[in-house]
Coordinates of C-alpha atoms and ligand atoms in Angstrom, one line a residue:
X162 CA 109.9 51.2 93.9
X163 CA 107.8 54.3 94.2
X164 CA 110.4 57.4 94.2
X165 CA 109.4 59.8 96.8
X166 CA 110.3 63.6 95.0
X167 CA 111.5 66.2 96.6
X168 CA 112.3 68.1 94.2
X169 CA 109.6 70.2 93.1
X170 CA 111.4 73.4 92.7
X171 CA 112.5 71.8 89.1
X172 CA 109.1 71.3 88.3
X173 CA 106.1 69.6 89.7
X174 CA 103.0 66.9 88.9
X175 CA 100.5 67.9 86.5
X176 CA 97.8 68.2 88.9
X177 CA 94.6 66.1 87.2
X178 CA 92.3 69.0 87.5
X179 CA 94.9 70.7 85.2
X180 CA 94.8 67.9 82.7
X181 CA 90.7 67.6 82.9
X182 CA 90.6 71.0 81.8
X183 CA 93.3 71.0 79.1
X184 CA 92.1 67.4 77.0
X185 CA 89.1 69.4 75.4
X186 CA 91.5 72.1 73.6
X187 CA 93.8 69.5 72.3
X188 CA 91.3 67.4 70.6
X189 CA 87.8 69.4 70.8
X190 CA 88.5 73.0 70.7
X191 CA 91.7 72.7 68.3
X192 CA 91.0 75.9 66.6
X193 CA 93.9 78.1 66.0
X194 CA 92.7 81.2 68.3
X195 CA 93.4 84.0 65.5
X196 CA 91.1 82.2 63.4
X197 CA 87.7 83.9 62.9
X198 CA 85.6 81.4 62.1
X199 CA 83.3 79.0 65.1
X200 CA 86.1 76.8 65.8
X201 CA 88.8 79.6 66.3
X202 CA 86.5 81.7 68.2
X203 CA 86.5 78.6 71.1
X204 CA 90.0 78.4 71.2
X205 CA 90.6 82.1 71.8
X206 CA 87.7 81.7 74.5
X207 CA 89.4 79.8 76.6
X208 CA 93.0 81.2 76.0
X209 CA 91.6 84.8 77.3
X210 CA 89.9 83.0 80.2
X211 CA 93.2 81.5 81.2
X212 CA 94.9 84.8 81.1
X213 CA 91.8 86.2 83.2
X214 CA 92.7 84.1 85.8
X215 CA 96.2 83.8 85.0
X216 CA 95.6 87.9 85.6
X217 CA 93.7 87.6 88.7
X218 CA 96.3 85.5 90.5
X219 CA 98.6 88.2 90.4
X220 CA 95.8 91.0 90.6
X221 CA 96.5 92.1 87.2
X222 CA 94.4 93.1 84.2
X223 CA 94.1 90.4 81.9
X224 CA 95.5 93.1 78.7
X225 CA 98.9 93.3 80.8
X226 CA 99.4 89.6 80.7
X227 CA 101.2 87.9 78.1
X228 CA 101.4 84.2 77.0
X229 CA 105.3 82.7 76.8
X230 CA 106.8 79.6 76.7
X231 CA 108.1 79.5 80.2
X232 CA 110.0 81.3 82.7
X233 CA 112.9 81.5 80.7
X234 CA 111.7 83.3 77.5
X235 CA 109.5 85.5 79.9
X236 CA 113.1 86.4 81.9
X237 CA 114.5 87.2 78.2
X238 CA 111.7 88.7 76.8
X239 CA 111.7 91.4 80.0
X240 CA 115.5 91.9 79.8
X241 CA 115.9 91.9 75.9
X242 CA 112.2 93.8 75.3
X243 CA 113.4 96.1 77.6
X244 CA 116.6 97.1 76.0
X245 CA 115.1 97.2 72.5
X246 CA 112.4 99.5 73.5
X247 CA 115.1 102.3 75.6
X248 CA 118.0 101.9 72.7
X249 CA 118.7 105.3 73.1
X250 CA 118.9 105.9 76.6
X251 CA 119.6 102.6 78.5
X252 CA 122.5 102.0 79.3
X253 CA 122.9 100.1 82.4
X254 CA 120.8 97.5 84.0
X255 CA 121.2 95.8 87.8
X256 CA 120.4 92.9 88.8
X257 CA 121.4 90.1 91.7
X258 CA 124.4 87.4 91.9
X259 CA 122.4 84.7 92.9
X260 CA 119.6 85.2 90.0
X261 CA 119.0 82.2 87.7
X262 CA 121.0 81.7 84.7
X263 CA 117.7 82.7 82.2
X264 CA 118.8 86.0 83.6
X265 CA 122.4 86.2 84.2
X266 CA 122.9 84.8 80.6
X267 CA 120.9 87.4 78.8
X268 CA 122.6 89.7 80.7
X269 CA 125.6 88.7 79.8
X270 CA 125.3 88.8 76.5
X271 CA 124.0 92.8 76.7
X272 CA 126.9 93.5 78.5
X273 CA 128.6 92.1 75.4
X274 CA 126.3 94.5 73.0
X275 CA 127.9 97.5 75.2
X276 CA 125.3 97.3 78.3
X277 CA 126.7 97.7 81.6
X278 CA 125.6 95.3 83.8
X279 CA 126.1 96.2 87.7
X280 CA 125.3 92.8 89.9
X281 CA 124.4 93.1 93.4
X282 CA 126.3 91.1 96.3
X283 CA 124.0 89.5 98.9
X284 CA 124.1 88.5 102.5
X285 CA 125.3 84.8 103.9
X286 CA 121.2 84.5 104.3
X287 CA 121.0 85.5 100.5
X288 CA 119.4 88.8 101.1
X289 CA 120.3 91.9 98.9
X290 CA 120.4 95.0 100.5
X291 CA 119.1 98.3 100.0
X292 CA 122.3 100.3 100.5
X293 CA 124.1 98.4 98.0
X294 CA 121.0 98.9 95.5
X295 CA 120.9 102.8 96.6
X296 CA 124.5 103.0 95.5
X297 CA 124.3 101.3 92.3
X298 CA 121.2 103.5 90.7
X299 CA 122.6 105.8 88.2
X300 CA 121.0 108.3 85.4
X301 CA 121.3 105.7 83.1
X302 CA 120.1 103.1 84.6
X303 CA 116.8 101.7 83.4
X304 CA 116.0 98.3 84.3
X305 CA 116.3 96.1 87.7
X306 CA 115.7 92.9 87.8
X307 CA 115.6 90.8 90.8
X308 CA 114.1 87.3 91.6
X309 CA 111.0 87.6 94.4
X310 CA 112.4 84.1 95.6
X311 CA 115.1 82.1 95.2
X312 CA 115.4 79.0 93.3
X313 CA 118.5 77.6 95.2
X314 CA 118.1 78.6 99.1
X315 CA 114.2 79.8 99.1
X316 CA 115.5 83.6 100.4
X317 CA 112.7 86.2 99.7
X318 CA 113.8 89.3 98.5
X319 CA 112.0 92.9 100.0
X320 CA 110.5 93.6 96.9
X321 CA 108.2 96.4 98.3
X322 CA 110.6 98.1 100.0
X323 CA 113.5 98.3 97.4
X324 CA 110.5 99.0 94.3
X325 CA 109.6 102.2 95.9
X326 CA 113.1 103.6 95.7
X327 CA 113.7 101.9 92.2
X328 CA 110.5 104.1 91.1
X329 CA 111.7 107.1 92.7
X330 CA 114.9 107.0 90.8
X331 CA 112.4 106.5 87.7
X332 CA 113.5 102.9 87.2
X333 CA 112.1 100.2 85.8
X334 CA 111.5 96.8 88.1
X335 CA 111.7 93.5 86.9
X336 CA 110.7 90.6 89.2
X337 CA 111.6 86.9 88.2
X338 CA 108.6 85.1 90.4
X339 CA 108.7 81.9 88.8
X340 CA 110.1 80.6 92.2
X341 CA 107.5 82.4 94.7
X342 CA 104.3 81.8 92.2
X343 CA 101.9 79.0 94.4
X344 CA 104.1 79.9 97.5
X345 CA 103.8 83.5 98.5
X346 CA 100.7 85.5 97.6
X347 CA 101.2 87.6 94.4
X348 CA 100.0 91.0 93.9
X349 CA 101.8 93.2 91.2
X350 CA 100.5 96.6 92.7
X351 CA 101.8 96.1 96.0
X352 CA 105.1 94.4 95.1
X353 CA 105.3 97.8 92.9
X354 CA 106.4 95.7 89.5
X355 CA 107.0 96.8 86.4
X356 CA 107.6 93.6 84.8
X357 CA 106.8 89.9 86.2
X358 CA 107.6 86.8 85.0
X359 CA 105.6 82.9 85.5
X360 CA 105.9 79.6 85.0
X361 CA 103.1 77.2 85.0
X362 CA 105.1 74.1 85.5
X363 CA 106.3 75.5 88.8
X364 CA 102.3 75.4 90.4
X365 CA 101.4 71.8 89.0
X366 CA 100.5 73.2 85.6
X367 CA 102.4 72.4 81.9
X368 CA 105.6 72.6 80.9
X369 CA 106.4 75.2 78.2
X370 CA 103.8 77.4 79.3
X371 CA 104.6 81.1 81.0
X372 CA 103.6 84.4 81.3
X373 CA 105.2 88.3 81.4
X374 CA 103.2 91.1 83.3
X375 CA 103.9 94.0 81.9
X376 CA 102.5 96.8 83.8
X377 CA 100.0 99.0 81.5
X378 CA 101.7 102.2 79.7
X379 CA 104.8 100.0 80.0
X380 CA 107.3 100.0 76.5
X381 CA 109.0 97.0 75.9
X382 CA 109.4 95.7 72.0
X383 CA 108.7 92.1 70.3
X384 CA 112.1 89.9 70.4
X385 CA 110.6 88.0 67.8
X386 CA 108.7 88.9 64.5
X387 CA 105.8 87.1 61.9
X388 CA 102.7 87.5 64.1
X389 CA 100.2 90.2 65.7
X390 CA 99.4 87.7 68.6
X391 CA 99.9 88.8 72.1
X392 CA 99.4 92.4 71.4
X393 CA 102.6 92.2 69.1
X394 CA 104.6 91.3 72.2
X395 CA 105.1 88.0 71.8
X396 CA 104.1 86.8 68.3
X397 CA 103.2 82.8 66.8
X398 CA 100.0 80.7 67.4
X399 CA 99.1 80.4 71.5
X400 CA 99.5 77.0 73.2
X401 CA 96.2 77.3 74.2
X402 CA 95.8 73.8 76.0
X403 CA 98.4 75.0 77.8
X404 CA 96.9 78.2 78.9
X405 CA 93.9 76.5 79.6
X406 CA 96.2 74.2 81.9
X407 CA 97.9 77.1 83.5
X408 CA 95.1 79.2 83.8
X409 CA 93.4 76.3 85.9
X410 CA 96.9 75.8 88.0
X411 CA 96.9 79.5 89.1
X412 CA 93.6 79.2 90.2
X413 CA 93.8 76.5 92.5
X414 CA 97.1 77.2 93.6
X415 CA 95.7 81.1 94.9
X416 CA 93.0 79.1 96.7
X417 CA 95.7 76.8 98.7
X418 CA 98.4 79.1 99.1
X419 CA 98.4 79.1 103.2
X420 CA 97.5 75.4 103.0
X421 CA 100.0 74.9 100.9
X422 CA 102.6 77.2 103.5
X423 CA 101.9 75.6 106.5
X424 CA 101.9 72.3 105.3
X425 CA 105.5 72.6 103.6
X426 CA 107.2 74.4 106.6
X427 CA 106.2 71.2 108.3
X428 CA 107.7 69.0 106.6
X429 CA 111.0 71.0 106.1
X430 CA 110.9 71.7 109.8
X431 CA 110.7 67.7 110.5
X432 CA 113.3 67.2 108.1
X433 CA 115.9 69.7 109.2
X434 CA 115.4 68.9 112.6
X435 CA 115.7 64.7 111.5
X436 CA 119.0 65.8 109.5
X437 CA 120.7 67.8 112.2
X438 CA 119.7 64.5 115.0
X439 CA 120.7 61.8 112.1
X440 CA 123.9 63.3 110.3
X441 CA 127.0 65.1 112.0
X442 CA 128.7 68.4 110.5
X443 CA 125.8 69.7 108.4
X444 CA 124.6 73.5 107.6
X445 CA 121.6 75.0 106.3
X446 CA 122.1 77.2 103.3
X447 CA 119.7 80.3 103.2
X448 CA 117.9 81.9 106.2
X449 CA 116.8 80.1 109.1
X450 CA 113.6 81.7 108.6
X451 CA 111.1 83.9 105.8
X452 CA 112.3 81.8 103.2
X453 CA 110.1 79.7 101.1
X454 CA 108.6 76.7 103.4
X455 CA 109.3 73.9 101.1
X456 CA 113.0 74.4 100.4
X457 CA 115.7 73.2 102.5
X458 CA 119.3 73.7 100.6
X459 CA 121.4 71.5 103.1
X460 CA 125.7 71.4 102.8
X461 CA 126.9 68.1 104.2
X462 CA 130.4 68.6 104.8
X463 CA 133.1 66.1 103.3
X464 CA 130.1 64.5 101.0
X465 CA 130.1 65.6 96.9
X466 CA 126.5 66.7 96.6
X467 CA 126.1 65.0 93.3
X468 CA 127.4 61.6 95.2
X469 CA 124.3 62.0 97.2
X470 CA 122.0 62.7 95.2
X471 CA 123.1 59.4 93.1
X472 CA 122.6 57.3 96.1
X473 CA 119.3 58.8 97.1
X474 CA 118.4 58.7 93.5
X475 CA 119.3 54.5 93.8
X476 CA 116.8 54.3 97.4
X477 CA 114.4 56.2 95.1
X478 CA 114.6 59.8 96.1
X479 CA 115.2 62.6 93.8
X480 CA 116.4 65.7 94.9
X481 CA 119.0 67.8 93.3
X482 CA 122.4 69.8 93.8
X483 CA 121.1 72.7 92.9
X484 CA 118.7 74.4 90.0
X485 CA 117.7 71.8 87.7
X486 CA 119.3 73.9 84.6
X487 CA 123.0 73.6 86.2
X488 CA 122.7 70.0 87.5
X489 CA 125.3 67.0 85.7
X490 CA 127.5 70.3 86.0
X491 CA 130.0 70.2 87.9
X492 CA 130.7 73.8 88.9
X493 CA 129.9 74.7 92.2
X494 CA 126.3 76.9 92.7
X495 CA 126.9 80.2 91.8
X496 CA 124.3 81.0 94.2
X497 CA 125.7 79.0 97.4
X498 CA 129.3 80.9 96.6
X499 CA 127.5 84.4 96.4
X500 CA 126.2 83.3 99.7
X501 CA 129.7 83.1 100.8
X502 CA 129.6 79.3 101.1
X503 CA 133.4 78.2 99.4
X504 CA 134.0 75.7 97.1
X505 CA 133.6 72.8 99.1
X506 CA 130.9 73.6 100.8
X507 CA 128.9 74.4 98.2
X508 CA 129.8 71.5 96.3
X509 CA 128.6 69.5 99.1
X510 CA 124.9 70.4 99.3
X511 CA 121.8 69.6 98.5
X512 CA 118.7 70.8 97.5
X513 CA 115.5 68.9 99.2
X514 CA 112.2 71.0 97.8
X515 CA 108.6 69.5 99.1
X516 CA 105.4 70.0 97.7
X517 CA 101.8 69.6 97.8
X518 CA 101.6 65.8 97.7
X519 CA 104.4 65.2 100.1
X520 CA 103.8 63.2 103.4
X521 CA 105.7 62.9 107.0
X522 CA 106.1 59.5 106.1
X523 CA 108.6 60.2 102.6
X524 CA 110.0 62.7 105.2
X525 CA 111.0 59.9 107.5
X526 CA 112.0 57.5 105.3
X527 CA 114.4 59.8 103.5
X528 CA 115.6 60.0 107.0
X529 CA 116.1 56.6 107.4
X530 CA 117.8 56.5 104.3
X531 CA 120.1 59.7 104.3
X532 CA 122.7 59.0 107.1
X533 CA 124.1 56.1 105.3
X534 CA 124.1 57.5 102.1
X535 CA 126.0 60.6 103.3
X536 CA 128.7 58.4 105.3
X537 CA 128.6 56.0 102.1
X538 CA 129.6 59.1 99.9
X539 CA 132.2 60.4 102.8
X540 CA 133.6 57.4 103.4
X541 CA 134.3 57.4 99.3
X542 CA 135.8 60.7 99.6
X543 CA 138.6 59.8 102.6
X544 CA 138.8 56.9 100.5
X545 CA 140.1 58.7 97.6
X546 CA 142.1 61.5 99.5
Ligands
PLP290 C1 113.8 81.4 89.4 C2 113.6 80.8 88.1 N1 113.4 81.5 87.0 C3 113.2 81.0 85.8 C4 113.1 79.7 85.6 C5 112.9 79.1 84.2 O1 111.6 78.7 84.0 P1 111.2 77.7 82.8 O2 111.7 76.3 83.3 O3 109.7 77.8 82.7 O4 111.9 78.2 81.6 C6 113.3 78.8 86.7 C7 113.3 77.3 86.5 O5 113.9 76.6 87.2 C8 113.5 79.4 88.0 O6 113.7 78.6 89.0

């Protein structure tokens, strides 16, 4: 049975351009790029042309762009650099309630280390708002950090608009973009960011292969030490096949990203509209609209979200109750109950998340499947109540 994914906001294929381009610097080019000699001196070649293109997909300059691991250690690197580098003087740092737990953790843990941590509220759509953000900037606040899009519901924060008065207030902004990257165009200077953070595996590149933007005069300190590599920032030997790879996923992605739009909000559109035909007493989590095309976070009331996503799983259909990092949990989304969704409801839903390779027909034959695996899993439910 083929499995028809949907759920490429956990991660997506490898796209076989990516892999073309990444074989040579695991078996040809193997030299360690701090190396001097012939061999190293290829490595490093193409790790700083993937950061000039990992650079010019977010119209950066390839010296503010540093290698991670992922998302996850760019979101911590950010938060934790950040704090290291303003000891003295920060003291209080604000972010979002319905940011992914790579930030809310490290975050939690400052506020443990004396940090006060103000998080924002946001709207039913999952918007926050410039009022509250207005109200929560203090002297001693240094750092913001809020996700361009999010991973849960797709809602797309005004980054523009609420960097401008961050600035003005002599702020720092910190933007988790792993989400947007490939799916909204990305340009640091116009978003106004301080700090950005990337994931390759997100835009059909590797696993375990990120970046950080940090703006140019921009202080943030090492979390780690035993290495001059990444300008000190980030030290140990680069994955550079994976650079390569990512390098080569940014690329292509910038030059489909409308392609890439249109086609997604298609198939979400036809699949919403087949869900709300097909299944009775469902409700769309996240705006209606300007949210990103390829997700579509559904509730379907009376049905345990992980129940369907078993039986889709068993017809060959992955999708998932939420982010990847909090699914086999069974805690209800933090982000569907910031949204103001309660218990229930957000224990009921599902997230369906499309992507380059998808086709009207999966779309159809997940709705062919779906209304009997939702009355399956409520019929289980009365069943038990
Ligand atoms: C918004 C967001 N930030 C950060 C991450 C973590 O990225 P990585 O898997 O590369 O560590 C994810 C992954 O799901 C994400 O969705």
């Amino acid at each position: 049975m083929q499995t028809i994914y949907l759920d490429h906001n956990a991660t997506t294929p490898l796209r076989p351009e990516v892999l073309v381009a990444m074989l040579p610097y695991l078996n040809v080019h193997f030299g360690n790029p701090s190396s001097v000699h012939r061999a190293g001196r290829r490595a490093k070649q193409g790790l700083e042309e993937a950061r000039e293109q990992v650079a010019a997909f977010m119209k950066a300059r390839p010296a503010e762009v540093l290698f991670t691991s992922g998302g996850t250690e760019s979101n911590n690197l950010a938060l934790r650099g950040m704090r290291r580098a303003t000891y003295d003087t920060g003291k209080h740092i604000i972010t979002t309630a319905i940011e992914h737990s790579s930030i809310l953790e490290p975050l939690r843990r400052l506020a443990g280390e004396g940090i006060t941590v103000t998080t924002l509220p946001v709207d039913r759509e999952g918007r926050v708002s410039a009022e509250d953000l207005a109200a929560a900037l203090r002297p001693e606040t240094t750092l913001v950090s809020i996700g361009l899009a999010n991973h849960e519901v797709g809602t797309i924060q005004p980054i523009t608009a609420l960097s401008r008065m961050i600035h003005e207030h002599d702020v720092l902004l910190h933007v988790d973009a792993v989400q947007a990257a490939g799916k909204l165009p990305l340009e640091v200077h116009s978003l106004g960011v301080d700090l950005l953070s990337l994931s390759a595996h997100k835009l059909y590149g590797p696993k375990g292969i990120g970046a950080l933007y940090v703006r140019k005069g921009t202080n943030l300190l090492p979390l780690m030490s035993g290495g001059a590599q990444e300008r000190e920032k980030r030290p140990g030997t680069e994955n550079v096949a994976a650079a390569v790879g990512f390098g080569v996923a940014a690329t292509l992605a910038a030059q489909e990203i409308e392609w890439q739009a249109a086609h997604s909000l298609r198939l979400t559109t036809r699949l919403w509209e087949g869900i709300q035909d097909k299944v009775s007493h469902v409700s769309l989590n996240g705006p209606e609209r300007d949210r990103l095309a390829n997700t579509l976070n559904v509730s379907f009331a009376g049905a345990a979200g992980e129940g369907l996503m078993m039986g889709l799983d068993l017809a060959g259909i992955a999708v998932s109750t939420g982010s990847a990092c909090a699914a086999g949990s069974i805690e209800p989304s933090h982000v569907l109950l910031a949204l103001g969704r309660d218990e229930a409801m957000a224990k009921s839903a599902i997230r369906f998340s499309v992507g380059r390779d998808t086709t009207e027909q999966e779309i159809d034959r997940v709705l062919e499947v779906l209304p009997s695996v939702v009355e399956r899993v409520r019929a289980a439910a009365r069943s038990q109540s």
